[in-house]
mmCIF file of C-alpha atoms and ligand atoms in Angstrom:
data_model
loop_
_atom_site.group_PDB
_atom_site.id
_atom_site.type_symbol
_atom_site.label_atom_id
_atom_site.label_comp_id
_atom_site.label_asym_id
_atom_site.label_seq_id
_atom_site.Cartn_x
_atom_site.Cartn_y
_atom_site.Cartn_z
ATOM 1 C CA UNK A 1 0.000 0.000 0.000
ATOM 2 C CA UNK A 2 0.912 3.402 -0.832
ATOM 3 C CA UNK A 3 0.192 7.451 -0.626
ATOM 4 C CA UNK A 4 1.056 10.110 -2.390
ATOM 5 C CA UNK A 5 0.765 13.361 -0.574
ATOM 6 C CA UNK A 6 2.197 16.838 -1.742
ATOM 7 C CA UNK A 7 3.761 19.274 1.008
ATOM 8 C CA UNK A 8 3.522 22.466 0.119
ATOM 9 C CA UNK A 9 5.754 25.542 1.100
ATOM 10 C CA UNK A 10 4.979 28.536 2.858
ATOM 11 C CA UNK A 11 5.516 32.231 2.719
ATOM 12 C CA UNK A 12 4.507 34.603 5.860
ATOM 13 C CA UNK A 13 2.854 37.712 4.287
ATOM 14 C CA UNK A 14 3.565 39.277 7.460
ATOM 15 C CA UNK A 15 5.700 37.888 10.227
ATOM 16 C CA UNK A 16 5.845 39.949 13.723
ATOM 17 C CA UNK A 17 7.983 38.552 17.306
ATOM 18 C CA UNK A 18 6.529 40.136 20.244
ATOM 19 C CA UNK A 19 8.997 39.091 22.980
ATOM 20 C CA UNK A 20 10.883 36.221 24.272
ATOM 21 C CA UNK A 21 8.961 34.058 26.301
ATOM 22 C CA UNK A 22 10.176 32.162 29.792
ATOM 23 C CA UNK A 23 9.734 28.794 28.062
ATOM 24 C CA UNK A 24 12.876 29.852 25.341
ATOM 25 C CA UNK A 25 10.283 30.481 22.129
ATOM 26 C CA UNK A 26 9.378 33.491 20.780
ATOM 27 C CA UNK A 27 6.128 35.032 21.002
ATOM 28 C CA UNK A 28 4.909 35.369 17.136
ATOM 29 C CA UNK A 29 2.040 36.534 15.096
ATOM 30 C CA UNK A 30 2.241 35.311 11.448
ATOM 31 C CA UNK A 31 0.052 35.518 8.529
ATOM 32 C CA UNK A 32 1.171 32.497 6.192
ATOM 33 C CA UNK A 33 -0.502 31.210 3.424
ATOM 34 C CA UNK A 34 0.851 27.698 1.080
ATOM 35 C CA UNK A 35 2.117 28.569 -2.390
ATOM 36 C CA UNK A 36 2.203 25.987 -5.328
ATOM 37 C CA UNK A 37 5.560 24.675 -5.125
ATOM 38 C CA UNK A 38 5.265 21.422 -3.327
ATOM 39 C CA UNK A 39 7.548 18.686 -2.420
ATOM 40 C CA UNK A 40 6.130 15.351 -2.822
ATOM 41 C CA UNK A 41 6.473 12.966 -0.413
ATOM 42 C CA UNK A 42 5.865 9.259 -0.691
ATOM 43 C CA UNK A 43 4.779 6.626 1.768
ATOM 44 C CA UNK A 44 4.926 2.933 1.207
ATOM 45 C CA UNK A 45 3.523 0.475 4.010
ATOM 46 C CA UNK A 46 6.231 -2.123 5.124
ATOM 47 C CA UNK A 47 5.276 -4.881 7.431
ATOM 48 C CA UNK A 48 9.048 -4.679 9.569
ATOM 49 C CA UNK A 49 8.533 -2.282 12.113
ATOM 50 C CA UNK A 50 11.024 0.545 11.277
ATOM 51 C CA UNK A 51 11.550 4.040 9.549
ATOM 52 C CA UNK A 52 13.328 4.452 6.314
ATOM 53 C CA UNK A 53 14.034 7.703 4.906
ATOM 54 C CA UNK A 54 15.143 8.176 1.266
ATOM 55 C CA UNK A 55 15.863 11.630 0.007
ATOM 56 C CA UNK A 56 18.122 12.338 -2.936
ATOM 57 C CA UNK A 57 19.034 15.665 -1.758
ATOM 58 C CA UNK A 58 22.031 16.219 0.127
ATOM 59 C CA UNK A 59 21.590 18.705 2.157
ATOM 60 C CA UNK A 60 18.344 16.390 3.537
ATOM 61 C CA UNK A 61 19.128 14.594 6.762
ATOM 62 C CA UNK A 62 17.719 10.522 6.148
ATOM 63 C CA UNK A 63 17.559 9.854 9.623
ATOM 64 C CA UNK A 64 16.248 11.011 12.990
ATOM 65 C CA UNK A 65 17.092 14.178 11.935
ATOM 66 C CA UNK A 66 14.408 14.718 9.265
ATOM 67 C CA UNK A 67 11.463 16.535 10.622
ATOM 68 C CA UNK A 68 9.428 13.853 8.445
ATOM 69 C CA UNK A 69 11.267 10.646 10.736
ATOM 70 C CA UNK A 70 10.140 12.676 13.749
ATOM 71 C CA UNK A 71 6.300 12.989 12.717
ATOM 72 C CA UNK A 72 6.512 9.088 11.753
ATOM 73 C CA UNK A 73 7.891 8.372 14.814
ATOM 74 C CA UNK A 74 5.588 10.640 16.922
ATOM 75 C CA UNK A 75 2.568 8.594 15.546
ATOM 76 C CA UNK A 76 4.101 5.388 15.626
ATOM 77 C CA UNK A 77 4.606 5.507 20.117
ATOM 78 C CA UNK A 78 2.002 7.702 20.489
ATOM 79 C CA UNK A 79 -0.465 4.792 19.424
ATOM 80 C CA UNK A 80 2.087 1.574 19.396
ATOM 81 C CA UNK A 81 2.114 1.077 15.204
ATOM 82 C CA UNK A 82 3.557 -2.075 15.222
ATOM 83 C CA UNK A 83 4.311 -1.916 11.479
ATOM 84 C CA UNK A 84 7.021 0.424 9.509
ATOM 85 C CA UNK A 85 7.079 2.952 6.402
ATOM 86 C CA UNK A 86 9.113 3.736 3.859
ATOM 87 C CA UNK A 87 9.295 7.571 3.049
ATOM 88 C CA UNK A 88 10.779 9.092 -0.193
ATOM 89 C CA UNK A 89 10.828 12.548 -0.111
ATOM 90 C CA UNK A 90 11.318 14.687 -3.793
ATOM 91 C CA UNK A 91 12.624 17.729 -2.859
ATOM 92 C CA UNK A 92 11.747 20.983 -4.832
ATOM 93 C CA UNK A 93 11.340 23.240 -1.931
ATOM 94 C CA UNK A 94 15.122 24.788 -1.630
ATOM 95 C CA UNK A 95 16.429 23.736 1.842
ATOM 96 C CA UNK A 96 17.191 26.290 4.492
ATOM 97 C CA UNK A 97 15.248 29.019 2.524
ATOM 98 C CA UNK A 98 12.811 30.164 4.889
ATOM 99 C CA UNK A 99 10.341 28.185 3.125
ATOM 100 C CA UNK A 100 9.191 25.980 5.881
ATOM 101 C CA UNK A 101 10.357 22.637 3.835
ATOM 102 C CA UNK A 102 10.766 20.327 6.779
ATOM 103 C CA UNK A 103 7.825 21.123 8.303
ATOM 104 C CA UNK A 104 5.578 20.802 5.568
ATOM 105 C CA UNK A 105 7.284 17.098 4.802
ATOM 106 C CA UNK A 106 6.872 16.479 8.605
ATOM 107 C CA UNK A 107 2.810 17.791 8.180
ATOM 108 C CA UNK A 108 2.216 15.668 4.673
ATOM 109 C CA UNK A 109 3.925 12.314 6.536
ATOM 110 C CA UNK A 110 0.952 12.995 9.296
ATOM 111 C CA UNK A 111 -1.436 13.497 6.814
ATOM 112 C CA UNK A 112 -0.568 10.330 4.597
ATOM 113 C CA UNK A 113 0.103 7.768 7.447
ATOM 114 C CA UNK A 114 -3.059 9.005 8.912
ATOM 115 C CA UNK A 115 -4.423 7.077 6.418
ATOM 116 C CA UNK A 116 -1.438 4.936 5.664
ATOM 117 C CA UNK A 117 -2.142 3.568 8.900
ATOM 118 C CA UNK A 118 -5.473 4.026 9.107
ATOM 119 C CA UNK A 119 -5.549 6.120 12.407
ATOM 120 C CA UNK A 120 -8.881 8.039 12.435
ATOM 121 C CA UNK A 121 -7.187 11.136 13.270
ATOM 122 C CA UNK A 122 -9.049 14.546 12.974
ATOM 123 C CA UNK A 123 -6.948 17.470 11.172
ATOM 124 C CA UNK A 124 -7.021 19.521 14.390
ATOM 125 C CA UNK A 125 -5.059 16.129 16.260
ATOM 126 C CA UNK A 126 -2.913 16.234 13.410
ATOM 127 C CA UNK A 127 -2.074 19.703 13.992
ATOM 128 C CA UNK A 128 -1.696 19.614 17.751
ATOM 129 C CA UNK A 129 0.781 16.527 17.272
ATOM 130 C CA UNK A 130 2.919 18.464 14.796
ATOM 131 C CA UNK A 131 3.430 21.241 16.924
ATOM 132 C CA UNK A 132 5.700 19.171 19.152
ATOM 133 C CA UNK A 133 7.834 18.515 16.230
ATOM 134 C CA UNK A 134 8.195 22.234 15.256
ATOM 135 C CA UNK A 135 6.347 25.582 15.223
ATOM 136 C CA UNK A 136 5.552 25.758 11.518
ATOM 137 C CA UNK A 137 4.307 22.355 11.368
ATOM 138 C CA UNK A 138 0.512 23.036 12.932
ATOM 139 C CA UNK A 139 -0.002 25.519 9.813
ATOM 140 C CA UNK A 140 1.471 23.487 7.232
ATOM 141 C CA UNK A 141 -0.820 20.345 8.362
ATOM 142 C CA UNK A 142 -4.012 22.510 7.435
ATOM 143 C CA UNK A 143 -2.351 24.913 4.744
ATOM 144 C CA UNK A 144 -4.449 27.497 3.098
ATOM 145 C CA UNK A 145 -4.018 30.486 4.892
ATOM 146 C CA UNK A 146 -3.946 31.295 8.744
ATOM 147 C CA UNK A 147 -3.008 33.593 11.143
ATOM 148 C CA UNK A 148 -0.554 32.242 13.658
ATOM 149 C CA UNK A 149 0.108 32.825 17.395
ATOM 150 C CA UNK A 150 1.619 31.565 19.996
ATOM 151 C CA UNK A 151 5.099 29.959 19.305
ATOM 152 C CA UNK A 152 3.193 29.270 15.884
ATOM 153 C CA UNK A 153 1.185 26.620 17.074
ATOM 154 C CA UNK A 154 -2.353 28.712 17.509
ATOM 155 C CA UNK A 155 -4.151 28.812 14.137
ATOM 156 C CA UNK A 156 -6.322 30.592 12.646
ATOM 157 C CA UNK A 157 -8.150 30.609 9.271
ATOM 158 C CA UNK A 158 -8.527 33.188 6.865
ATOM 159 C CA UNK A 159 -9.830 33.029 3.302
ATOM 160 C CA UNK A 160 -7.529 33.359 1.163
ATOM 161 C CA UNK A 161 -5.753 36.705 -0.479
ATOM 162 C CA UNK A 162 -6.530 38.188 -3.472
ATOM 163 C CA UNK A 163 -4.816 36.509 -6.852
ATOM 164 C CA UNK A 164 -1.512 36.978 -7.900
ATOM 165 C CA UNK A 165 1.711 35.839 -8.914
ATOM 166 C CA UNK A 166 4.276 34.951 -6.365
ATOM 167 C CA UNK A 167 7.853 35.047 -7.890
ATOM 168 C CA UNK A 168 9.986 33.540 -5.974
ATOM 169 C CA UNK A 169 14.083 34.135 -5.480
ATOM 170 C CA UNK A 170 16.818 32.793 -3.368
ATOM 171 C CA UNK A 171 20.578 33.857 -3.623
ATOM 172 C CA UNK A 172 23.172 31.406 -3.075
ATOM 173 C CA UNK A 173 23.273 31.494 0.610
ATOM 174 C CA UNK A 174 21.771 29.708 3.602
ATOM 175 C CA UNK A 175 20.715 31.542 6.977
ATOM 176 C CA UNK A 176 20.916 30.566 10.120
ATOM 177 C CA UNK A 177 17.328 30.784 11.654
ATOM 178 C CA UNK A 178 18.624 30.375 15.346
ATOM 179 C CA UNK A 179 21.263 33.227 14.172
ATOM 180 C CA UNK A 180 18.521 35.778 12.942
ATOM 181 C CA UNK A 181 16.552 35.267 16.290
ATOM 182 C CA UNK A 182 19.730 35.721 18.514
ATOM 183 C CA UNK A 183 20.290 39.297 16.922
ATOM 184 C CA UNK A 184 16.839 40.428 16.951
ATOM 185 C CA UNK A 185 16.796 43.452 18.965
ATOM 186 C CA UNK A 186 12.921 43.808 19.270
ATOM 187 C CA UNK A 187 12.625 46.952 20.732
ATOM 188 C CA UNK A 188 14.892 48.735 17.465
ATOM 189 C CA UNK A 189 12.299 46.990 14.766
ATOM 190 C CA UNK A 190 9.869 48.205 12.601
ATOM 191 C CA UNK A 191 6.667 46.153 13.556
ATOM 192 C CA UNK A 192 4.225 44.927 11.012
ATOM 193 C CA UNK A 193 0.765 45.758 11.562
ATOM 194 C CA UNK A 194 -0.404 41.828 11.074
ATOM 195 C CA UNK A 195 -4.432 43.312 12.122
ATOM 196 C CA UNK A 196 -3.785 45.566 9.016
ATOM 197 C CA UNK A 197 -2.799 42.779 6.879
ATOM 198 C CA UNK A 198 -5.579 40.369 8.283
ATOM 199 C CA UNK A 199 -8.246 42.816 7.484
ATOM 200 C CA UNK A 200 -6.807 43.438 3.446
ATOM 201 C CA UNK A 201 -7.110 39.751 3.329
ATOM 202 C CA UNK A 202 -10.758 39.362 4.528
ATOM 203 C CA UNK A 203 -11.565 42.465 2.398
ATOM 204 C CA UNK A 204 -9.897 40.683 -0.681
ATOM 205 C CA UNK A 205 -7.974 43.940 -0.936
ATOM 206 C CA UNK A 206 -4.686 43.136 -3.004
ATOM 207 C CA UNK A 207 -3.189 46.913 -2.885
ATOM 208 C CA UNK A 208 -3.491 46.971 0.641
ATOM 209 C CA UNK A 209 -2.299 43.642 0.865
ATOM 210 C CA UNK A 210 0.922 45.026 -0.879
ATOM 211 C CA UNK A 211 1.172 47.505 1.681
ATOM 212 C CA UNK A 212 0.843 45.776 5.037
ATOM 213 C CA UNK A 213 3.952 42.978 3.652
ATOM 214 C CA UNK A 214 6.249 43.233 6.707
ATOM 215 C CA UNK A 215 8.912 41.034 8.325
ATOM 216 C CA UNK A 216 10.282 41.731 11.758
ATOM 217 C CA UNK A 217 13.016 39.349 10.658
ATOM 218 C CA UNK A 218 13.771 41.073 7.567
ATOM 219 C CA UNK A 219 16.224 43.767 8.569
ATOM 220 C CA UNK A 220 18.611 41.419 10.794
ATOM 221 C CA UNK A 221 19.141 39.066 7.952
ATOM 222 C CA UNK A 222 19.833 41.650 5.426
ATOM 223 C CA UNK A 223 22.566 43.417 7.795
ATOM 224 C CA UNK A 224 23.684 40.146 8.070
ATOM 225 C CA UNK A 225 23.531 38.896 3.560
ATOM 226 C CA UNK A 226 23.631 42.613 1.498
ATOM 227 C CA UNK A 227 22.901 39.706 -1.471
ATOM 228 C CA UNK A 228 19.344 39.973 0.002
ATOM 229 C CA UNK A 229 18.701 43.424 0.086
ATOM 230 C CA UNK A 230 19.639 43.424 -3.863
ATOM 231 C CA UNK A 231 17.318 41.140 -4.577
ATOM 232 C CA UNK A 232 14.799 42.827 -3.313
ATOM 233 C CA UNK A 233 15.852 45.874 -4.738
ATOM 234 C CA UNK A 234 15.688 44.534 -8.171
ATOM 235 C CA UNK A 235 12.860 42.763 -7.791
ATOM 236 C CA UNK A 236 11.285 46.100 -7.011
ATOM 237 C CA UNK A 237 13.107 47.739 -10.059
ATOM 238 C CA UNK A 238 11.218 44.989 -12.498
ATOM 239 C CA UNK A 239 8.439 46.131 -11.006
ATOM 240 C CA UNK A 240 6.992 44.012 -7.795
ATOM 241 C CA UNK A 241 3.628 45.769 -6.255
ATOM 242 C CA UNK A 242 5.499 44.340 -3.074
ATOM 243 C CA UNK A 243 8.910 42.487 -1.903
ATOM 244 C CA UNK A 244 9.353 41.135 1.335
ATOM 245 C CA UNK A 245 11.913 38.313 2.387
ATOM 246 C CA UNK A 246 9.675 35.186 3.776
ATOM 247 C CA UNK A 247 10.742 33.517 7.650
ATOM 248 C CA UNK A 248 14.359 34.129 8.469
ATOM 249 C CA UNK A 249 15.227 34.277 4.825
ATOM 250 C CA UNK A 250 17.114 34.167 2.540
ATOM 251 C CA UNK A 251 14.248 33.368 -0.036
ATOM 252 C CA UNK A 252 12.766 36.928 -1.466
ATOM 253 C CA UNK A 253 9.192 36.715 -2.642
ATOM 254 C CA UNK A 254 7.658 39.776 -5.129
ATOM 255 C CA UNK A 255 3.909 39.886 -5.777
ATOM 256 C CA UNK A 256 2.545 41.199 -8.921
ATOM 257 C CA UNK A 257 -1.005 40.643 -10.705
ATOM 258 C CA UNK A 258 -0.440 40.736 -14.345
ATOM 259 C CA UNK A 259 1.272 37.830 -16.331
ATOM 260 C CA UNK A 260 3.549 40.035 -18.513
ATOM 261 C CA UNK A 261 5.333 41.610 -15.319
ATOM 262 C CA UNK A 262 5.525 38.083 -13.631
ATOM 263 C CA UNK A 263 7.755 37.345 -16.688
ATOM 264 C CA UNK A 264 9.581 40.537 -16.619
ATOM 265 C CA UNK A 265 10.467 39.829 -13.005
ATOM 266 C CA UNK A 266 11.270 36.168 -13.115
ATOM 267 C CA UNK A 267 13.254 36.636 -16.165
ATOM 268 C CA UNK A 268 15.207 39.090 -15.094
ATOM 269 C CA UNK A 269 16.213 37.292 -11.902
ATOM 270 C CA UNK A 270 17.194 34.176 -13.603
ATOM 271 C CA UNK A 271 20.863 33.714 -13.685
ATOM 272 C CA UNK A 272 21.581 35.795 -11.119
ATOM 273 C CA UNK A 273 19.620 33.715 -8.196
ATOM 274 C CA UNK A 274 20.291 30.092 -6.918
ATOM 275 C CA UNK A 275 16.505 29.074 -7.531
ATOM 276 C CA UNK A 276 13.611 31.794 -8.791
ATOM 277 C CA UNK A 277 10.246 30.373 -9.279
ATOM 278 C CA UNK A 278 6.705 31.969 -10.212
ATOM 279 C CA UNK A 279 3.920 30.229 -8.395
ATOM 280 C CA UNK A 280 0.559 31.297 -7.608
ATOM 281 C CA UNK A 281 -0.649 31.038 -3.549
ATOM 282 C CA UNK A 282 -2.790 27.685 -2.549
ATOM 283 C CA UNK A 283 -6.070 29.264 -1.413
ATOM 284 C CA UNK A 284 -7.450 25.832 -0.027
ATOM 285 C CA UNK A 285 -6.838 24.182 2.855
ATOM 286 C CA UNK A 286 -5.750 20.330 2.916
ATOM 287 C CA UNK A 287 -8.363 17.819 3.622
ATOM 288 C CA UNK A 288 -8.488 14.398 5.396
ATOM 289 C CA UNK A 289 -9.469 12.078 2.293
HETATM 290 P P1 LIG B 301 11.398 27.476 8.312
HETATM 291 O O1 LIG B 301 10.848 28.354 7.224
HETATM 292 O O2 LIG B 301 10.341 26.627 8.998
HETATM 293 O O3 LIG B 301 12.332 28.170 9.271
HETATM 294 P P2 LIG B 301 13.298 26.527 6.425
HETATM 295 O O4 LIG B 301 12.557 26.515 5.146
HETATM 296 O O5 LIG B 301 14.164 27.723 6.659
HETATM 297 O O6 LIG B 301 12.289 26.354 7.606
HETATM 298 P P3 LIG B 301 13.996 23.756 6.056
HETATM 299 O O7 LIG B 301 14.075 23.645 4.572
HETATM 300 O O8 LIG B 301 12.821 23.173 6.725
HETATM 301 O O9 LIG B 301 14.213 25.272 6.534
HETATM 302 O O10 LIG B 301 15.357 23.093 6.608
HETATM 303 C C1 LIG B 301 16.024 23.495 7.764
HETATM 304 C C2 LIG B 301 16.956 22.360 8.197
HETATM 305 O O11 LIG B 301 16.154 21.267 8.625
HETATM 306 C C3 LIG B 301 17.816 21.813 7.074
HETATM 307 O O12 LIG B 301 19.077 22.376 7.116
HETATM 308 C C4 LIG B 301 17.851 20.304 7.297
HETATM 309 O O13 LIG B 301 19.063 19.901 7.865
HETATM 310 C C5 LIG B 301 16.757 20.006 8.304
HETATM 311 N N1 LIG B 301 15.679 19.126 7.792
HETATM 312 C C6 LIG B 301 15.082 18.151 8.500
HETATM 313 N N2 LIG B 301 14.132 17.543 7.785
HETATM 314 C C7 LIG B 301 14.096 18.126 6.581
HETATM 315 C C8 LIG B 301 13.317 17.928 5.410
HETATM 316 N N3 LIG B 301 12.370 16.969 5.339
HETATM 317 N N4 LIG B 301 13.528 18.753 4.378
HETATM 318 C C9 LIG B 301 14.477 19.716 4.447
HETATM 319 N N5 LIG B 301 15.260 19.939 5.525
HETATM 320 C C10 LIG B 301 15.089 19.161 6.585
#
């Protein structure tokens, strides 16, 4: 027996921190919504009662260390599975981007062996297991689009945002997420106003939408990679209706309406980019079929 299940990335629209809690996390408030560029994860029913990971990527961990071994293994003690899966993970989300990668391959391995192993689970069980294997990984088991709270783990829904291209660009670097939040002064930063952004969202209100993009994050990582900053400046130059660096970075995503600017943009960032993509955002949520 086998599924198929496709694990979207992410890109936060708006992404505030609020303070450091007691606990260690951050206090956030995110709007994030899926885009279509998907990894595709497979899951194949094996009657020995292990794990195997298979990725052909190599900057993929194939053992404990994948996010998608931890949600396997969460399931399997949490109700004694007695019997093992293979997953093979396709990679097309670029690693360490900012993207959310891992967690959405740790959300569509819940998903799948939900029904792999034919566990009954409801989406919101789904999503309050993932968020012991990391923050992102509540959202990216329902998708769609959602404000976020808490350490990331508090969800909510919102329809989703107005149509438009997402173009999609990320230099030849990696960041450090634990790096970016270690420099965050929070007090020095330019807030986003995330009610601001909720509201253009509800309203279906793309120009307000473009103004209310905003990344607490955004500042530290560019002091830290100038390569980011001039992507967004030329991304802005081919003429984005709005630029703003998604998570900790380094990905860049422009928005923009009209096909023939899409192409302008993405063409003129080829070459000069590790990876550039033009996707349009998932407005659906996932379902349990
Ligand atoms: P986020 O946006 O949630 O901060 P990210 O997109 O920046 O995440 P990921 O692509 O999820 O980052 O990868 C971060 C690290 O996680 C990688 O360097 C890798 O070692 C590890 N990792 C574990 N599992 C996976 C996976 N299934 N896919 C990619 N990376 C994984």
């Amino acid at each position: 027996m086998k599924v198929l299940v496709k694990a979207p990335a992410k890109i936060n629209l708006s992404l505030d921190v609020l303070y450091k809690r007691p606990d260690g996390f951050h206090e956030v408030e995110m709007i994030m919504t899926t885009i279509d560029l998907a990894d595709r994860v497979e899951l194949t029913l094996l009657e020995e009662n292990k794990i195997h990971i298979l990725s052909h990527n190599r900057y993929v961990p194939d053992d404990q260390r994948n996010l998608a071994y931890q949600a396997a293994k969460l399931l399997k003690d949490r109700f004694n599975i007695e019997k093992g899966v293979e997953i093979i993970i396709e990679k097309t989300i670029p690693v360490a981007a900012g993207l959310a990668g891992g967690s959405s391959d740790a959300a569509a391995t819940l998903r799948g062996l939900n029904k792999l192993w034919d566990l009954g689970l409801t989406m919101d069980e789904l999503a309050e297991m993932g968020s012991e294997i990391g923050s992102d990984v509540s959202f990216c088991v329902y998708g769609g689009t959602a404000l976020a709270k808490g350490r990331g783990e508090i969800i909510t829904e919102l329809p989703a945002p107005p149509t438009c291209w997402v173009i999609l660009a990320k230099p030849f670097i990696g960041v450090s997420t634990a790096e970016v939040y270690r420099r965050l002064e929070l007090e020095k930063m330019d807030h986003p106003n995330i009610k601001e952004m909720a509201g253009a969202i509800k309203n279906n209100d793309y120009q307000s939408v473009c103004n209310n993009v905003g990344n607490v994050l955004e500042e530290v990582t560019l002091n830290l990679h100038p390569e980011v900053a001039q992507i967004k400046d030329q991304m802005k130059r081919f003429g984005a209706d709005a630029v703003l660096m998604s998570g900790s970075g380094p990905t860049v995503f422009g928005i923009v309406q009209h096909d023939s600017r899409m192409h302008r943009i993405y063409n003129g960032l080829r070459g000069f980019c590790d990876q550039v993509f033009a996707v349009r955002m998932l407005g659906e949520r996932h379902t349990l079929d």
